[in-house]
Amino acid sequence: MAQHFSLAACDVVGFDLDHTLCRYNLPESAPLIYNSFAQFLVKEKGYDKDLLTVTPEHWDFCCKGLALDLEDGNFVKLADNGTVLRASHGTTMMAPEELAEKYGWKAWKHFVSDMGMACRSGKYYVYDNYFDLPGALLCARVVDSLTQNNGQKTFDFWKDIVAGIQHNYKVSAFKENCGIYFPEIKRDLGRYLHSCPESVKKWLRQLKDAGKILLLITNSHSDYCRLLCKHILGNDFADLFDIVITNALKPGFFSHLPSQRLFRTLKNDDEQAALPSLEKPGWYSQGNAVHLYELLKKMTGKPEPKVAYFGDSMHSDIFPARHYSNWETVLILEELRGDRDRKPEESEPLEKKGKYEGQKAKPLNSLSEKWGSFFIDSISGLENTEESSIYTWSCKRISTYSTIAIPSIEAIAELPLDYKFTRFSSNNSKTAGYYPNPPLVLSNDETLTAK
């Protein structure tokens, strides 16, 4: 494999929407997502109303890459070899002695060593994006409540979380103004979203002018997608993209057989009859990567058009696009923004402060005091050994499945299209694919242990 990656060498450039093209104001969006679930649990399912009160300190619990064991209510942070580096029961962190007794130095029971371990199953849930993370805090506090009030040792609250997802985010929720999330987003888009910088808009047009086919592939439904794109890109946003795919149901978009997930046309944002194949550019719903690639072959006139795909979720975007479709993958990793000289989020004018202001979250891409670095952690407590550092499972997946990792699209928008990025590969260092710089914690640590 070539050591470098260049967009100029790609025929097709695709994008996820949420937290990729569309950046959210995390200290505002996180409390809104949390409340959309907490209100449902308290009002519809009878959970403790204390869940509705969130302090700024609570948000330190949030850290991407945590896995929740749905049966025992424990959260775990995994090393690249599957051992448990840190753990909590609900929000209560386990002491080193308790951690060693509970998990020892062997791989976590649900860990799969080939790195293809699913992020979702009936037994655990891995939190890997900023829509998920407020749910981690809520679930941890639910475990706290059920443990303290009911003395529970095993848990079955997940069905209520799923019901909360359905209530707030079902296909019709945007149109029907259901739940808390969509009505609030519609009320004040500027509060929750960052506009797309002019440099990014210019870069998208530059890609288009260079003859690249541009794709938008999002799990968001068409009505919400249109609202976001108009706000961040302008009313003529659809002119930028050759193909728009909404309600894509990633990762299934990449992993399912075509017959399991056919494309559908849309009429007034309602899905129509399934299509046996994809014949022309346009706006579609659901679908699969195989039929999409067949169309891309026709559009480019090439037997194997080269696709680069930008996304923020390892579970939904990066792993499946690389593993199933062999696309080049660009991971949007906002932890790189929080790592170096991050500008503080702009404060809102007084007249824009709303009902979630008192619960304003710290940026979710900043370091968690409870969980430590997203990229590495220390192993201590082994007899006759010095403390050493080890890559996290999340960090290893970045270098395994991403071509490169960047803090935002804006970070590369002013580079020439033929700029040669150093890619992640087994021939390069573990930090080679981070642009413009690797995380400080990786740059500074020369004693990393790789299992």
Short mmCIF file of C-alpha atoms in Angstrom, two decimals, residues 52-390:
data_model
loop_
_atom_site.label_atom_id
_atom_site.label_comp_id
_atom_site.label_asym_id
_atom_site.label_seq_id
_atom_site.Cartn_x
_atom_site.Cartn_y
_atom_site.Cartn_z
CA LEU A 52 -33.35 15.44 35.58
CA THR A 53 -30.80 17.42 37.60
CA VAL A 54 -27.36 17.51 36.03
CA THR A 55 -24.41 19.47 37.38
CA PRO A 56 -21.38 20.57 35.34
CA GLU A 57 -19.31 18.03 37.30
CA HIS A 58 -21.46 15.15 36.06
CA TRP A 59 -20.22 15.65 32.49
CA ASP A 60 -16.69 14.54 33.35
CA PHE A 61 -18.02 10.97 33.23
CA CYS A 62 -18.36 11.15 29.44
CA CYS A 63 -15.50 9.60 27.48
CA LYS A 64 -15.71 8.06 24.02
CA GLY A 65 -14.80 4.37 23.80
CA LEU A 66 -16.45 3.22 27.04
CA ALA A 67 -18.39 -0.05 26.94
CA LEU A 68 -21.45 -0.61 29.15
CA ASP A 69 -22.14 -4.16 30.32
CA LEU A 70 -25.93 -4.17 30.12
CA GLU A 71 -26.33 -6.89 32.74
CA ASP A 72 -24.14 -5.73 35.62
CA GLY A 73 -24.22 -1.97 34.99
CA ASN A 74 -20.44 -1.66 34.78
CA PHE A 75 -18.65 0.66 32.37
CA VAL A 76 -15.20 -0.43 31.18
CA LYS A 77 -12.32 1.20 29.33
CA LEU A 78 -10.42 -1.39 27.30
CA ALA A 79 -6.77 -1.75 26.35
CA ASP A 80 -5.85 -2.77 22.81
CA ASN A 81 -5.54 -6.38 24.01
CA GLY A 82 -8.98 -6.35 25.64
CA THR A 83 -7.91 -6.06 29.27
CA VAL A 84 -9.84 -3.62 31.44
CA LEU A 85 -7.85 -0.45 32.20
CA ARG A 86 -10.50 1.32 34.26
CA ALA A 87 -14.06 0.50 35.27
CA SER A 88 -17.00 1.97 37.14
CA HIS A 89 -20.27 0.69 38.55
CA GLY A 90 -22.66 3.37 37.43
CA THR A 91 -20.72 6.60 37.99
CA THR A 92 -18.64 5.17 40.88
CA MET A 93 -15.11 4.38 39.73
CA MET A 94 -13.59 1.09 40.88
CA ALA A 95 -10.43 1.24 42.97
CA PRO A 96 -7.39 -0.65 41.56
CA GLU A 97 -7.91 -3.52 44.01
CA GLU A 98 -11.57 -3.92 43.07
CA LEU A 99 -10.69 -3.67 39.38
CA ALA A 100 -8.05 -6.42 39.70
CA GLU A 101 -10.44 -8.67 41.63
CA LYS A 102 -13.31 -8.17 39.20
CA TYR A 103 -11.43 -8.32 35.87
CA GLY A 104 -7.88 -9.50 36.57
CA TRP A 105 -5.42 -9.10 33.71
CA LYS A 106 -7.36 -11.12 31.18
CA ALA A 107 -9.44 -9.89 28.26
CA TRP A 108 -12.94 -8.59 29.01
CA LYS A 109 -15.51 -11.36 28.54
CA HIS A 110 -17.10 -9.72 25.48
CA PHE A 111 -13.83 -8.75 23.78
CA VAL A 112 -13.06 -10.13 20.32
CA SER A 113 -9.37 -9.99 19.46
CA ASP A 114 -9.61 -9.41 15.70
CA MET A 115 -10.58 -5.74 16.26
CA GLY A 116 -13.83 -6.37 14.40
CA MET A 117 -15.72 -6.58 17.69
CA ALA A 118 -19.17 -5.10 17.30
CA CYS A 119 -19.97 -1.90 19.16
CA ARG A 120 -23.52 -3.07 19.77
CA SER A 121 -24.90 -6.38 21.02
CA GLY A 122 -27.59 -7.65 23.34
CA LYS A 123 -25.01 -7.79 26.13
CA TYR A 124 -23.04 -4.55 25.84
CA TYR A 125 -22.99 -1.12 24.19
CA VAL A 126 -19.90 0.86 23.17
CA TYR A 127 -20.23 4.66 23.21
CA ASP A 128 -18.35 5.92 20.18
CA ASN A 129 -19.89 9.26 19.10
CA TYR A 130 -21.25 12.50 20.51
CA PHE A 131 -24.90 11.54 20.08
CA ASP A 132 -24.21 8.49 22.24
CA LEU A 133 -22.16 10.06 25.01
CA PRO A 134 -24.91 11.87 26.95
CA GLY A 135 -26.63 8.48 27.08
CA ALA A 136 -23.58 7.03 28.83
CA LEU A 137 -23.97 9.56 31.63
CA LEU A 138 -27.70 8.89 31.86
CA CYS A 139 -27.28 5.10 31.95
CA ALA A 140 -24.59 5.40 34.62
CA ARG A 141 -26.90 7.52 36.76
CA VAL A 142 -29.76 5.05 36.21
CA VAL A 143 -27.48 2.30 37.54
CA ASP A 144 -26.65 4.52 40.55
CA SER A 145 -30.34 5.09 41.22
CA LEU A 146 -31.41 1.44 40.88
CA THR A 147 -28.47 0.28 43.01
CA GLN A 148 -29.08 2.78 45.81
CA ASN A 149 -32.87 2.73 45.86
CA ASN A 150 -33.65 -0.87 44.92
CA GLY A 151 -30.43 -2.71 45.77
CA GLN A 152 -30.34 -4.14 42.24
CA LYS A 153 -27.32 -6.15 41.13
CA THR A 154 -28.51 -7.01 37.62
CA PHE A 155 -30.26 -4.62 35.29
CA ASP A 156 -32.82 -4.60 32.49
CA PHE A 157 -33.30 -0.85 31.94
CA TRP A 158 -31.93 -0.98 28.38
CA LYS A 159 -35.37 -1.66 26.92
CA ASP A 160 -36.49 1.69 28.35
CA ILE A 161 -33.49 3.47 26.76
CA VAL A 162 -34.45 1.93 23.40
CA ALA A 163 -38.03 3.13 23.91
CA GLY A 164 -36.65 6.62 24.57
CA ILE A 165 -34.72 6.49 21.29
CA GLN A 166 -37.88 5.48 19.46
CA HIS A 167 -39.91 8.24 21.12
CA ASN A 168 -37.46 11.05 20.36
CA TYR A 169 -35.80 9.96 17.12
CA LYS A 170 -38.23 7.76 15.14
CA VAL A 171 -38.68 8.52 11.43
CA SER A 172 -41.78 10.64 11.99
CA ALA A 173 -40.50 12.51 15.08
CA PHE A 174 -39.20 15.53 13.15
CA LYS A 175 -42.42 15.99 11.16
CA GLU A 176 -44.66 15.39 14.19
CA ASN A 177 -42.54 17.51 16.56
CA CYS A 178 -42.30 14.53 18.95
CA GLY A 179 -40.15 14.47 22.03
CA ILE A 180 -37.72 17.16 23.12
CA TYR A 181 -34.80 17.05 20.70
CA PHE A 182 -36.24 18.08 17.32
CA PRO A 183 -38.56 20.85 18.58
CA GLU A 184 -35.67 22.45 20.47
CA ILE A 185 -33.22 22.16 17.55
CA LYS A 186 -35.79 23.78 15.23
CA ARG A 187 -36.38 26.57 17.76
CA ASP A 188 -32.74 27.68 17.86
CA LEU A 189 -30.49 26.11 15.24
CA GLY A 190 -27.74 28.66 15.84
CA ARG A 191 -27.45 27.63 19.46
CA TYR A 192 -26.72 23.98 18.71
CA LEU A 193 -24.92 24.03 15.34
CA HIS A 194 -21.74 25.62 14.04
CA SER A 195 -22.10 27.08 10.55
CA CYS A 196 -19.85 25.57 7.93
CA PRO A 197 -16.81 27.85 7.47
CA GLU A 198 -16.45 29.51 4.07
CA SER A 199 -13.20 27.60 3.60
CA VAL A 200 -15.11 24.29 3.76
CA LYS A 201 -17.82 25.46 1.35
CA LYS A 202 -15.10 26.60 -1.08
CA TRP A 203 -13.29 23.26 -0.67
CA LEU A 204 -16.47 21.29 -1.49
CA ARG A 205 -16.91 23.35 -4.67
CA GLN A 206 -13.23 22.78 -5.46
CA LEU A 207 -13.75 19.01 -5.23
CA LYS A 208 -16.77 19.29 -7.48
CA ASP A 209 -14.90 21.45 -10.01
CA ALA A 210 -12.08 18.89 -10.04
CA GLY A 211 -14.57 16.32 -11.33
CA LYS A 212 -15.04 14.39 -8.10
CA ILE A 213 -18.40 12.75 -7.45
CA LEU A 214 -19.66 13.96 -4.05
CA LEU A 215 -21.81 11.80 -1.78
CA LEU A 216 -23.70 12.55 1.42
CA ILE A 217 -24.53 9.38 3.38
CA THR A 218 -26.26 10.00 6.70
CA ASN A 219 -28.36 8.07 9.19
CA SER A 220 -30.42 11.21 9.74
CA HIS A 221 -33.81 11.28 8.03
CA SER A 222 -34.35 13.45 4.98
CA ASP A 223 -36.30 16.23 6.71
CA TYR A 224 -33.68 16.71 9.44
CA CYS A 225 -30.86 16.38 6.91
CA ARG A 226 -32.36 19.14 4.78
CA LEU A 227 -32.79 21.45 7.79
CA LEU A 228 -29.14 20.98 8.85
CA CYS A 229 -27.70 21.33 5.36
CA LYS A 230 -29.62 24.51 4.60
CA HIS A 231 -28.40 26.01 7.85
CA ILE A 232 -24.72 25.07 7.51
CA LEU A 233 -24.25 25.15 3.71
CA GLY A 234 -27.06 27.35 2.35
CA ASN A 235 -30.25 26.79 0.38
CA ASP A 236 -28.36 25.54 -2.66
CA PHE A 237 -26.58 22.77 -0.71
CA ALA A 238 -28.09 20.02 -2.92
CA ASP A 239 -26.10 21.36 -5.90
CA LEU A 240 -22.90 20.27 -4.14
CA PHE A 241 -23.81 16.59 -3.97
CA ASP A 242 -24.38 14.15 -6.80
CA ILE A 243 -26.01 11.59 -4.51
CA VAL A 244 -27.67 12.14 -1.13
CA ILE A 245 -28.59 9.07 0.95
CA THR A 246 -30.61 9.63 4.13
CA ASN A 247 -31.79 7.12 6.74
CA ALA A 248 -28.84 5.05 5.53
CA LEU A 249 -28.96 2.82 8.63
CA LYS A 250 -25.17 2.55 8.84
CA PRO A 251 -23.32 0.29 9.54
CA GLY A 252 -25.89 -1.99 7.84
CA PHE A 253 -25.57 0.17 4.71
CA PHE A 254 -22.08 -1.33 4.31
CA SER A 255 -22.47 -4.75 5.93
CA HIS A 256 -25.86 -5.99 4.69
CA LEU A 257 -26.51 -7.83 1.45
CA PRO A 258 -28.20 -5.63 -1.18
CA SER A 259 -31.39 -7.68 -0.95
CA GLN A 260 -31.60 -6.91 2.78
CA ARG A 261 -31.40 -3.14 2.37
CA LEU A 262 -32.70 -1.80 -0.95
CA PHE A 263 -32.70 1.87 -1.90
CA ARG A 264 -35.96 3.79 -1.76
CA THR A 265 -37.04 7.00 -3.43
CA LEU A 266 -38.63 9.79 -1.41
CA LYS A 267 -41.77 11.85 -1.89
CA ASN A 268 -42.32 14.71 0.57
CA ASP A 269 -39.75 13.00 2.81
CA ASP A 270 -41.80 9.78 2.91
CA GLU A 271 -40.11 6.60 1.70
CA GLN A 272 -41.57 5.04 -1.44
CA ALA A 273 -41.25 1.60 -3.03
CA ALA A 274 -37.91 -0.23 -2.98
CA LEU A 275 -35.64 -0.08 -6.03
CA PRO A 276 -34.07 -3.30 -7.39
CA SER A 277 -30.94 -1.30 -8.30
CA LEU A 278 -29.61 2.26 -8.29
CA GLU A 279 -29.68 3.67 -11.81
CA LYS A 280 -29.01 7.41 -11.55
CA PRO A 281 -27.79 10.16 -9.19
CA GLY A 282 -30.34 11.77 -6.87
CA TRP A 283 -31.74 11.78 -3.35
CA TYR A 284 -32.53 8.38 -1.82
CA SER A 285 -33.25 6.65 1.46
CA GLN A 286 -31.79 3.47 3.03
CA GLY A 287 -29.88 1.38 0.45
CA ASN A 288 -26.56 -0.44 0.39
CA ALA A 289 -22.94 0.15 -0.59
CA VAL A 290 -22.93 -2.57 -3.28
CA HIS A 291 -25.66 -0.98 -5.42
CA LEU A 292 -24.14 2.46 -4.81
CA TYR A 293 -20.74 1.26 -6.03
CA GLU A 294 -22.30 -0.20 -9.20
CA LEU A 295 -23.71 3.26 -9.97
CA LEU A 296 -20.34 4.89 -9.22
CA LYS A 297 -18.72 2.55 -11.75
CA LYS A 298 -21.16 3.77 -14.39
CA MET A 299 -20.76 7.44 -13.44
CA THR A 300 -16.96 7.33 -13.50
CA GLY A 301 -16.56 4.85 -16.35
CA LYS A 302 -14.03 3.00 -14.20
CA PRO A 303 -14.14 -0.68 -13.11
CA GLU A 304 -12.86 0.21 -9.62
CA PRO A 305 -13.48 3.86 -8.75
CA LYS A 306 -11.56 5.00 -5.68
CA VAL A 307 -13.77 6.28 -2.86
CA ALA A 308 -12.75 8.33 0.20
CA TYR A 309 -15.32 8.60 2.99
CA PHE A 310 -15.30 11.09 5.89
CA GLY A 311 -17.07 10.18 9.14
CA ASP A 312 -16.90 10.57 12.93
CA SER A 313 -18.15 7.17 14.11
CA MET A 314 -15.84 4.16 14.12
CA HIS A 315 -18.91 1.90 14.47
CA SER A 316 -21.11 3.42 11.76
CA ASP A 317 -18.64 5.03 9.34
CA ILE A 318 -14.98 4.12 9.50
CA PHE A 319 -14.85 0.41 10.36
CA PRO A 320 -17.64 -0.71 7.98
CA ALA A 321 -16.55 1.53 5.07
CA ARG A 322 -13.03 0.11 5.30
CA HIS A 323 -13.85 -3.49 6.28
CA TYR A 324 -16.77 -4.20 3.93
CA SER A 325 -16.21 -1.74 1.05
CA ASN A 326 -12.44 -1.16 1.22
CA TRP A 327 -12.92 2.61 0.93
CA GLU A 328 -10.30 5.09 2.07
CA THR A 329 -11.54 6.45 5.42
CA VAL A 330 -10.98 9.85 7.01
CA LEU A 331 -11.90 9.89 10.70
CA ILE A 332 -13.15 13.18 12.14
CA LEU A 333 -11.71 13.07 15.65
CA GLU A 334 -12.68 16.10 17.69
CA GLU A 335 -10.49 14.82 20.55
CA LEU A 336 -7.66 16.28 18.45
CA ARG A 337 -9.35 19.69 18.81
CA GLY A 338 -9.62 19.31 22.58
CA ASP A 339 -6.01 18.19 22.78
CA ARG A 340 -4.15 21.29 21.60
CA ASP A 341 -4.82 24.95 22.22
CA ARG A 342 -8.55 24.48 21.74
CA LYS A 343 -10.39 27.77 21.52
CA PRO A 344 -13.05 28.03 24.22
CA GLU A 345 -16.56 27.66 22.89
CA GLU A 346 -18.05 31.04 22.16
CA SER A 347 -20.31 32.24 24.92
CA GLU A 348 -23.92 32.86 24.00
CA PRO A 349 -25.50 36.28 24.36
CA LEU A 350 -27.79 36.56 27.37
CA GLU A 351 -30.97 36.63 25.31
CA LYS A 352 -30.14 33.20 23.86
CA LYS A 353 -29.71 31.45 27.18
CA GLY A 354 -32.43 28.84 27.49
CA LYS A 355 -33.81 26.25 29.85
CA TYR A 356 -30.79 23.93 29.57
CA GLU A 357 -28.28 26.66 30.44
CA GLY A 358 -27.80 25.57 34.05
CA GLN A 359 -26.75 22.13 32.89
CA LYS A 360 -24.25 23.34 30.31
CA ALA A 361 -21.75 20.58 29.65
CA LYS A 362 -18.00 20.85 29.38
CA PRO A 363 -16.90 20.08 25.82
CA LEU A 364 -17.24 16.32 25.36
CA ASN A 365 -13.98 16.26 23.41
CA SER A 366 -11.99 17.41 26.45
CA LEU A 367 -10.11 15.09 28.80
CA SER A 368 -12.12 13.14 31.38
CA GLU A 369 -10.57 13.22 34.85
CA LYS A 370 -12.35 9.97 35.70
CA TRP A 371 -11.35 7.99 32.62
CA GLY A 372 -8.11 9.60 31.48
CA SER A 373 -6.94 9.79 27.90
CA PHE A 374 -9.00 8.42 25.02
CA PHE A 375 -5.73 7.27 23.40
CA ILE A 376 -3.59 5.66 26.12
CA ASP A 377 -3.68 4.72 29.78
CA SER A 378 -1.36 3.44 32.46
CA ILE A 379 -1.09 -0.04 33.85
CA SER A 380 -0.08 -0.10 37.47
CA GLY A 381 -0.28 -2.47 40.40
CA LEU A 382 1.59 -5.37 38.82
CA GLU A 383 4.11 -6.80 41.25
CA ASN A 384 7.76 -5.97 40.54
CA THR A 385 6.94 -3.89 37.49
CA GLU A 386 7.11 -0.18 36.80
CA GLU A 387 4.04 1.67 35.66
CA SER A 388 3.80 1.61 31.86
CA SER A 389 1.45 2.97 29.23
CA ILE A 390 -0.68 1.02 26.81
#
